XYZ file of C-alpha atoms in Angstrom:
587
model
C 79.994 96.966 77.651
C 81.987 95.691 80.047
C 85.154 93.869 78.462
C 85.030 89.962 77.888
C 87.400 89.870 79.630
C 86.631 90.936 82.953
C 84.607 89.110 85.713
C 81.070 90.563 85.508
C 80.836 89.637 81.775
C 82.504 85.337 82.900
C 79.592 85.459 85.065
C 77.211 86.385 83.379
C 77.721 84.269 80.355
C 78.602 81.404 83.111
C 75.068 82.024 84.396
C 73.771 81.684 81.017
C 74.794 78.224 80.217
C 73.911 77.298 83.025
C 71.129 78.225 81.932
C 70.162 75.717 79.562
C 71.040 73.128 81.231
C 68.862 74.411 83.840
C 65.594 75.094 81.836
C 66.100 73.347 78.822
C 62.877 74.996 76.017
C 62.504 77.320 78.226
C 61.837 81.214 77.836
C 65.073 82.605 76.849
C 65.684 84.581 80.370
C 68.688 87.732 80.012
C 71.963 87.350 82.840
C 71.401 90.964 84.162
C 73.892 90.850 88.072
C 73.180 93.870 90.061
C 75.438 94.920 92.844
C 74.386 95.099 95.847
C 74.174 97.723 97.910
C 75.847 96.306 101.069
C 79.012 94.576 100.559
C 78.179 91.880 102.757
C 75.942 90.798 100.252
C 78.937 89.791 97.645
C 79.979 91.553 94.437
C 76.695 90.498 92.537
C 73.555 89.561 92.372
C 71.836 87.956 90.250
C 67.422 87.255 90.328
C 67.413 84.754 86.881
C 65.665 81.937 89.579
C 62.610 84.488 90.387
C 62.462 85.750 87.041
C 61.864 81.834 85.711
C 60.035 80.986 88.610
C 56.374 81.086 87.277
C 57.981 80.065 83.813
C 58.586 76.462 85.076
C 56.910 77.041 89.159
C 58.699 76.296 91.140
C 59.896 77.752 94.065
C 62.805 80.342 92.339
C 64.929 79.018 95.449
C 65.035 75.070 94.173
C 65.873 76.772 91.457
C 68.409 79.060 91.595
C 69.997 75.643 94.074
C 70.023 74.291 91.367
C 71.820 76.775 89.161
C 73.954 76.910 91.634
C 75.217 73.421 91.795
C 74.892 73.629 87.589
C 77.536 76.099 87.451
C 79.695 75.319 90.453
C 82.174 73.623 87.930
C 82.996 76.405 85.858
C 82.453 78.806 88.580
C 85.618 77.036 90.492
C 87.288 76.699 87.221
C 87.400 80.246 86.826
C 89.286 80.954 89.895
C 87.098 84.427 89.505
C 84.340 83.936 92.540
C 84.061 81.931 95.133
C 81.452 79.692 95.684
C 77.746 81.294 94.632
C 75.121 81.848 97.328
C 71.525 81.810 97.505
C 70.731 83.939 99.811
C 66.077 85.863 100.281
C 63.834 85.108 98.063
C 65.978 83.411 95.404
C 68.672 86.265 95.171
C 72.471 84.347 94.222
C 74.406 86.422 95.221
C 78.387 85.803 94.389
C 81.504 87.386 95.805
C 85.274 87.475 93.304
C 88.148 85.883 94.620
C 91.511 87.988 96.688
C 92.918 87.610 92.931
C 89.803 88.543 90.971
C 89.265 91.645 92.322
C 93.225 93.336 92.452
C 92.371 92.101 89.063
C 90.836 96.098 88.334
C 94.162 97.712 89.094
C 96.191 95.699 86.412
C 92.711 96.530 84.190
C 92.473 100.349 84.973
C 96.794 101.018 84.621
C 95.872 98.523 80.959
C 93.460 100.985 79.377
C 94.838 104.149 80.899
C 92.196 107.550 79.522
C 89.620 104.906 78.670
C 88.942 103.058 81.314
C 85.900 102.752 81.747
C 84.799 103.512 77.831
C 82.665 100.996 75.953
C 83.138 100.534 72.624
C 80.095 99.087 70.765
C 80.160 96.748 67.682
C 77.508 99.941 66.396
C 77.284 103.510 67.816
C 74.048 104.471 67.871
C 74.162 108.427 66.970
C 72.083 110.947 68.931
C 71.752 114.966 69.001
C 71.921 116.845 72.262
C 69.815 119.947 72.205
C 71.521 122.199 75.230
C 71.937 125.986 76.175
C 70.277 127.390 73.493
C 69.675 130.258 74.930
C 68.758 133.400 73.124
C 70.858 135.861 71.699
C 69.115 138.983 73.547
C 71.419 138.550 76.813
C 75.035 137.607 77.863
C 74.211 133.658 79.478
C 73.959 133.641 83.444
C 74.088 131.218 85.653
C 71.231 129.475 84.915
C 72.099 128.577 81.463
C 74.846 127.877 83.429
C 73.691 124.301 84.881
C 71.876 123.571 81.800
C 75.846 123.803 80.050
C 77.482 121.625 81.879
C 74.648 119.238 81.985
C 74.639 119.408 79.034
C 78.038 118.844 78.326
C 79.100 116.293 81.449
C 75.797 114.216 79.432
C 77.024 113.991 75.986
C 80.728 113.045 77.683
C 79.070 110.469 79.598
C 77.436 108.648 76.307
C 79.792 109.264 73.693
C 82.394 107.792 77.031
C 79.719 105.207 76.823
C 80.024 104.173 73.541
C 77.399 106.433 71.347
C 77.873 109.198 68.800
C 77.426 111.998 69.946
C 76.388 115.028 68.340
C 75.478 118.514 70.009
C 73.599 122.145 69.238
C 72.387 125.519 69.748
C 69.230 125.881 69.407
C 69.932 130.079 67.249
C 66.386 131.487 68.260
C 67.150 134.349 66.359
C 63.675 134.837 64.872
C 61.422 136.405 66.815
C 59.860 139.461 68.335
C 63.037 139.229 71.221
C 66.126 140.153 68.783
C 63.688 143.098 66.897
C 63.403 144.330 70.900
C 67.585 144.208 70.887
C 68.218 145.735 67.792
C 65.888 148.584 68.743
C 67.683 148.925 72.042
C 70.707 149.107 70.782
C 70.509 151.716 68.586
C 69.926 153.336 71.165
C 71.997 153.500 72.848
C 74.425 153.868 69.916
C 71.794 156.937 69.585
C 72.467 158.412 73.230
C 76.134 158.088 73.046
C 76.012 160.535 69.666
C 73.929 162.896 72.059
C 70.202 163.007 70.765
C 67.733 162.718 73.016
C 65.706 159.614 72.515
C 63.301 157.845 74.901
C 64.605 154.773 75.692
C 61.025 151.868 75.466
C 60.378 150.450 79.228
C 61.292 146.896 78.377
C 64.004 147.208 76.144
C 67.272 145.675 77.647
C 68.662 147.870 80.024
C 72.103 145.705 80.660
C 75.125 146.956 79.854
C 76.023 145.132 77.480
C 73.726 147.049 74.478
C 75.364 150.280 75.436
C 79.361 147.557 75.280
C 77.230 146.590 71.519
C 76.563 149.473 71.445
C 79.575 150.934 71.210
C 81.207 148.257 68.860
C 78.568 149.402 66.113
C 79.793 153.081 66.479
C 83.347 151.847 66.105
C 82.888 149.597 63.060
C 80.416 152.247 61.520
C 80.284 155.542 63.738
C 77.518 158.059 60.929
C 76.376 154.507 58.969
C 73.210 154.206 61.556
C 72.743 157.911 62.813
C 69.215 159.336 61.574
C 68.170 162.580 63.130
C 64.833 163.038 65.548
C 64.316 166.281 64.950
C 65.863 170.202 64.856
C 65.825 169.720 68.443
C 67.692 166.432 68.777
C 63.665 166.380 71.194
C 63.234 163.183 70.256
C 60.319 164.527 67.446
C 59.163 161.897 64.464
C 60.383 159.219 67.264
C 57.509 157.660 69.525
C 57.843 158.242 72.813
C 55.725 156.763 75.757
C 52.921 158.235 78.186
C 52.858 157.369 81.595
C 50.235 153.993 81.113
C 50.615 153.548 78.175
C 50.275 149.689 77.330
C 54.231 148.868 77.087
C 53.701 145.837 74.556
C 52.273 148.173 72.060
C 54.552 151.340 72.749
C 56.814 148.570 72.610
C 56.032 147.709 68.519
C 55.775 151.115 68.096
C 59.042 152.106 68.092
C 60.672 149.063 66.339
C 58.248 150.230 63.921
C 59.515 153.641 63.580
C 62.787 151.846 63.946
C 62.228 149.404 60.519
C 61.470 153.104 58.473
C 63.188 155.032 59.598
C 66.412 152.514 59.731
C 64.699 151.003 55.898
C 67.182 149.112 54.405
C 69.517 149.490 57.329
C 67.660 148.147 60.315
C 68.621 144.101 58.982
C 72.236 145.238 59.307
C 71.886 146.215 62.661
C 69.984 143.450 63.923
C 73.047 140.752 62.416
C 75.349 143.177 64.257
C 73.183 142.534 67.505
C 73.015 139.032 67.043
C 76.445 138.709 65.843
C 78.170 140.847 69.020
C 75.891 139.017 70.886
C 76.435 135.236 69.803
C 80.186 135.738 69.939
C 79.809 136.181 73.866
C 77.990 133.160 74.610
C 80.114 131.372 72.343
C 83.052 132.714 73.864
C 81.870 132.269 77.528
C 80.540 128.868 76.880
C 84.217 128.025 75.252
C 85.606 128.900 78.356
C 83.390 126.705 80.558
C 84.609 123.582 78.356
C 81.666 123.373 77.324
C 81.573 122.904 73.308
C 79.434 122.347 69.829
C 79.474 121.386 66.864
C 77.193 122.970 64.797
C 74.690 126.267 65.901
C 71.968 126.108 64.167
C 69.325 128.701 63.209
C 65.875 128.894 63.634
C 65.323 132.251 61.391
C 67.531 129.670 59.034
C 64.243 127.405 58.948
C 61.469 129.888 57.721
C 64.408 131.318 54.965
C 64.578 127.385 53.444
C 60.822 127.640 53.724
C 60.525 125.030 56.378
C 58.151 126.225 58.902
C 55.586 127.019 56.131
C 55.987 123.519 54.613
C 55.433 121.677 57.951
C 52.508 123.061 58.821
C 51.026 122.711 55.150
C 52.435 119.431 56.748
C 50.136 119.035 59.720
C 47.082 120.619 56.956
C 47.476 117.941 54.628
C 46.906 115.354 57.892
C 43.993 117.361 58.750
C 46.240 118.331 61.836
C 45.561 121.745 61.490
C 41.917 124.031 61.532
C 41.191 127.095 61.147
C 39.280 129.545 63.610
C 39.248 133.815 64.910
C 41.166 133.455 61.460
C 44.733 131.692 62.675
C 46.006 128.326 62.268
C 45.714 125.097 65.284
C 47.295 122.256 65.850
C 44.643 120.055 67.541
C 47.850 118.769 70.456
C 44.667 118.329 73.275
C 44.160 114.469 71.191
C 48.472 113.738 71.990
C 47.588 115.080 75.185
C 48.139 118.433 75.507
C 45.782 120.456 77.908
C 44.545 123.105 74.924
C 45.012 123.568 71.347
C 48.192 125.832 70.161
C 48.230 128.456 68.165
C 50.950 127.957 65.448
C 50.209 130.636 62.347
C 48.892 134.269 64.505
C 46.180 135.850 62.466
C 48.743 138.647 61.187
C 49.335 135.640 59.027
C 53.290 135.552 61.297
C 54.205 131.868 62.766
C 54.432 131.115 66.423
C 57.958 129.984 68.333
C 55.445 127.312 68.754
C 55.326 126.598 64.365
C 59.386 126.772 63.707
C 59.985 124.585 66.875
C 57.775 122.070 65.027
C 60.244 122.837 62.197
C 63.225 121.770 63.777
C 62.713 119.245 65.016
C 61.283 117.650 62.030
C 64.493 118.935 60.995
C 67.192 116.498 62.841
C 64.870 113.446 61.763
C 65.411 114.042 58.522
C 69.658 114.954 59.283
C 69.400 110.808 60.532
C 69.388 110.531 64.748
C 68.398 107.806 66.420
C 67.960 109.583 68.998
C 66.819 113.307 70.069
C 67.885 114.477 73.283
C 67.202 117.921 74.301
C 67.379 119.955 77.119
C 64.868 121.996 79.109
C 64.400 124.752 81.995
C 61.306 123.410 83.602
C 59.273 125.643 83.312
C 59.151 124.089 79.495
C 57.106 120.905 81.168
C 54.216 121.658 79.603
C 55.530 122.309 75.980
C 56.863 118.647 75.702
C 53.495 116.841 74.835
C 52.555 119.579 72.528
C 56.102 119.120 70.644
C 55.609 115.486 70.526
C 52.005 115.465 69.775
C 53.531 117.443 66.766
C 55.334 115.107 65.815
C 53.641 111.886 65.847
C 51.242 113.807 63.219
C 54.275 114.269 61.246
C 54.384 110.623 61.112
C 57.012 110.310 63.560
C 58.885 108.767 65.836
C 58.184 110.620 69.336
C 59.545 107.753 71.753
C 62.461 109.135 70.357
C 62.096 112.587 71.549
C 63.826 112.546 75.660
C 63.362 115.323 76.729
C 65.218 116.154 80.102
C 65.215 119.130 81.967
C 66.641 121.504 84.161
C 65.861 122.907 86.902
C 66.800 126.416 88.186
C 69.729 127.011 89.826
C 69.638 129.498 92.345
C 72.935 131.655 93.987
C 73.033 132.212 98.194
C 76.587 133.789 99.259
C 76.272 134.605 102.860
C 72.929 132.983 103.650
C 71.095 135.435 101.167
C 69.803 134.913 97.965
C 70.996 136.519 95.236
C 68.809 138.709 92.891
C 68.135 137.752 89.745
C 66.615 139.518 86.068
C 67.111 140.488 82.542
C 65.740 142.987 80.549
C 66.978 145.262 83.918
C 70.323 143.877 83.548
C 69.795 142.515 87.453
C 71.205 138.923 87.063
C 74.165 137.297 87.482
C 76.262 135.831 84.460
C 77.585 132.760 84.321
C 80.630 134.481 83.419
C 81.278 136.595 86.308
C 80.124 132.850 88.748
C 83.132 131.368 87.095
C 85.105 133.797 87.034
C 84.303 134.034 91.442
C 84.851 130.490 91.708
C 86.234 129.043 88.931
C 84.724 126.925 85.927
C 86.420 123.753 88.318
C 84.033 124.304 91.623
C 80.994 125.732 88.056
C 80.551 122.608 86.502
C 81.217 120.495 89.215
C 78.549 122.458 91.700
C 76.400 122.106 88.837
C 76.014 118.597 88.406
C 75.595 117.287 92.036
C 72.318 117.389 91.981
C 70.389 115.676 89.268
C 68.971 117.336 86.902
C 65.623 118.055 87.975
C 65.538 118.635 91.205
C 66.356 122.768 92.468
C 69.770 123.703 93.048
C 70.713 125.973 95.961
C 74.623 126.789 94.596
C 76.497 128.352 97.305
C 79.315 130.766 96.802
C 80.636 130.685 99.510
C 81.261 127.096 99.772
C 82.412 126.783 96.020
C 85.612 129.018 96.719
C 86.323 127.819 100.698
C 89.316 125.793 100.815
C 87.638 122.919 102.651
C 86.207 119.353 102.955
C 83.319 119.633 102.438
C 83.194 121.427 99.531
C 82.866 118.508 97.455
C 85.613 119.567 94.373
C 87.692 121.087 96.596
C 87.123 117.694 98.052
C 87.860 115.010 95.695
C 90.624 117.238 93.554
C 92.679 117.033 97.147
C 92.299 113.225 96.703
C 93.442 113.610 93.454
C 96.170 115.716 94.590
C 96.847 113.772 97.292
C 98.289 111.069 95.173
C 99.613 112.865 92.568
C 102.622 114.010 95.530
C 102.408 110.769 96.823
C 104.029 109.196 93.807
C 106.665 112.528 94.026
C 107.593 111.549 96.822
C 108.640 107.388 95.517
C 110.519 109.159 92.494
C 110.218 105.574 90.796
C 108.162 104.590 87.689
C 105.088 104.581 87.773
C 105.053 102.046 83.912
C 106.487 99.798 86.040
C 103.727 98.712 87.914
C 101.393 98.288 85.480
C 102.336 94.200 85.655
C 102.565 94.762 89.963
C 101.968 92.257 92.605
C 98.507 92.949 93.921
C 98.582 89.470 96.163
C 99.367 92.137 99.206
C 96.059 94.125 98.681
C 94.074 92.980 100.994
C 92.869 95.803 104.472
C 89.114 96.480 104.219
C 90.227 99.644 102.481
C 91.939 97.972 100.203
C 88.931 96.377 99.067
C 86.638 99.194 98.980
C 89.065 100.539 97.730
C 89.484 98.088 94.998
C 85.490 97.677 95.081
C 85.182 101.049 93.657
C 87.327 100.461 90.896
C 85.420 98.230 89.278
C 82.060 99.472 89.954
C 83.001 102.556 87.450
C 82.722 101.036 83.936
C 78.707 99.843 85.051
C 78.641 103.499 86.620
C 79.074 104.974 82.950
C 76.988 102.867 81.809
C 74.043 104.105 84.417
C 74.965 107.513 83.911
C 74.216 107.270 80.450
C 70.912 104.570 80.758
C 69.348 107.148 82.207
C 70.965 110.029 81.483
C 71.914 111.104 84.385
C 75.904 112.643 84.461
C 74.816 113.839 88.231
C 75.645 109.704 89.488
C 79.422 110.765 87.939
C 80.192 112.911 90.105
C 78.424 111.146 92.999
C 80.887 108.405 92.015
C 84.500 110.962 92.394
C 83.158 111.970 95.102
C 82.643 108.135 97.318
C 86.397 107.783 95.127
C 87.500 110.401 97.298
C 86.385 109.456 100.569
C 87.278 106.130 99.959
C 90.975 107.200 99.099
C 91.263 109.697 102.191
C 90.122 107.197 104.945
C 93.069 104.659 102.964
C 95.274 108.130 103.073
C 94.583 108.717 106.695
C 94.056 105.486 107.698
C 97.659 103.973 105.815
C 101.353 103.883 104.942
C 101.397 104.112 101.222
C 105.561 104.509 101.073
C 106.880 101.328 103.142
C 109.323 99.796 103.865
C 108.012 95.815 102.735
C 109.319 95.905 98.204
C 106.569 93.512 97.796
C 103.931 95.508 99.580
C 104.737 99.280 98.854
C 104.548 98.223 94.722
C 101.207 96.577 94.906
C 98.871 99.852 97.327
C 101.392 101.948 94.880
C 100.056 100.661 91.616
C 97.082 100.637 93.318
C 97.299 104.360 94.386
C 97.993 104.816 90.565
C 94.902 102.515 89.268
C 92.704 105.209 91.551
C 94.202 108.794 90.899
C 93.424 107.533 86.538
C 89.823 105.985 87.027
C 89.422 110.251 89.668
C 90.941 111.682 86.016
C 88.747 109.770 84.159
C 85.736 110.619 86.469
C 86.374 114.821 86.255
C 87.122 113.914 83.047
C 83.714 112.796 81.942
C 82.283 116.657 84.230
C 84.818 119.247 82.360
C 86.494 119.402 86.079
C 90.199 119.316 85.976
C 92.157 116.771 87.924
C 95.181 118.379 89.834
C 98.207 117.460 89.983
C 99.132 119.547 93.380
C 96.915 122.892 94.988
């Protein structure tokens, strides 16, 4: 929501009042101002005349002319605009006066870190769920893109006026957690000298050995079990060539549960907490915060999954086939019906997901945004269908898809894989390129577009590296003020009349676009637009810095240029803050 005194708001008000004169009694047309792509077309464009043409049965240019004539006195009195122009089929173009264009500097310096922030009369309650990685291993670079996207989107939505809650859904109720617990236990036994077969599909990364070592430190003998007199693995299922891998793994899990008895749950909990602690620390270091960590297993403990399936059944949306319960998801656009309870009585992940989303709505969020990997695209219809089947407003759920990030080094793709342990962790990426480069690079593309993450470029100190390029602009600005040595606070009321060169005009135009840019990024769930904006603003400044002297002898001109620089520095910092990237004072 723009400030009521800014030129855009004034122009909207003037044109709205003009429409009431030109077309009294006609259906209300909301005045919407857009920024023309080409600066020569002005600062704002309005298509209200074209919207009214069919209703009034008049040529849109005639309506535009009538509107321009009607508002001419108010436009002149405002002092903010040059006379309006009519272009094309009936667009009304507005160009800011020199003084009004430069006044954005005063608005930026007065608002500071809040420039671009909207304060609506009522804040929309939005929940964003993102990352939500299984706690079965360290976060990898794919999770990193979801983390950066979600955190930046949350910051943009909050800056645009929403009340935002960030949530991590802990997938801790499935078979994968049993596999992790088994893997940790077997490494624990092996570290004690016990010969025990390790499953082909167990988790093999070094992090499993690390958790096993933690387990041994905390519980020296509690989880030790005698598996055979000679320690040869008797009493525990060994896999043979040709065995079904899943069946063999399930047999080993069952054996572990029998051998450990009540200690199985303690082992399971230890592995879960160790993995979650690692993920929490990693995300916090990546400047990604969560307001809530919601456990999938809590839904089962509360009976919520069973209850939600019963609700679907009572509404006629579930049927039994082959001993399993199926949700009629084909009635909601899915390609086939989906199982919610298997023939063995266990509920599926889909069933718990329905219960989880119903829980989100019950908590009173007006909008729910899920950020999922692009491979979950087919999951959207069935989740929305289940919400609709429950009588909930499925349109309140928005799913933003994030394509996988592919790392390249030296032009070669870096291999990924999880259970084998052969994968690049988010922590390793951060250590190699730094948090700033990682956060910026991850949002340099639309989230649903493929991303090649060039490690060599991210580490380079060159203009080709976009994060270095933007941060260097901020550091350059800081160096200008260090050389000047004056009190920047007095620039708030600086006379800006000397600002009129082409490059200064480009900077002023870019500064004025920031509030609208934030709103646009929020509406489109597109934090990458903030990254694009920061890069463009930095480019305008570098061009200006290389072409003009800022600390000139003419005090009035020098002060005006310093005020402009102060505004550019502030807006760059604001944009970088939304992206979770630092704004260094020197580089």
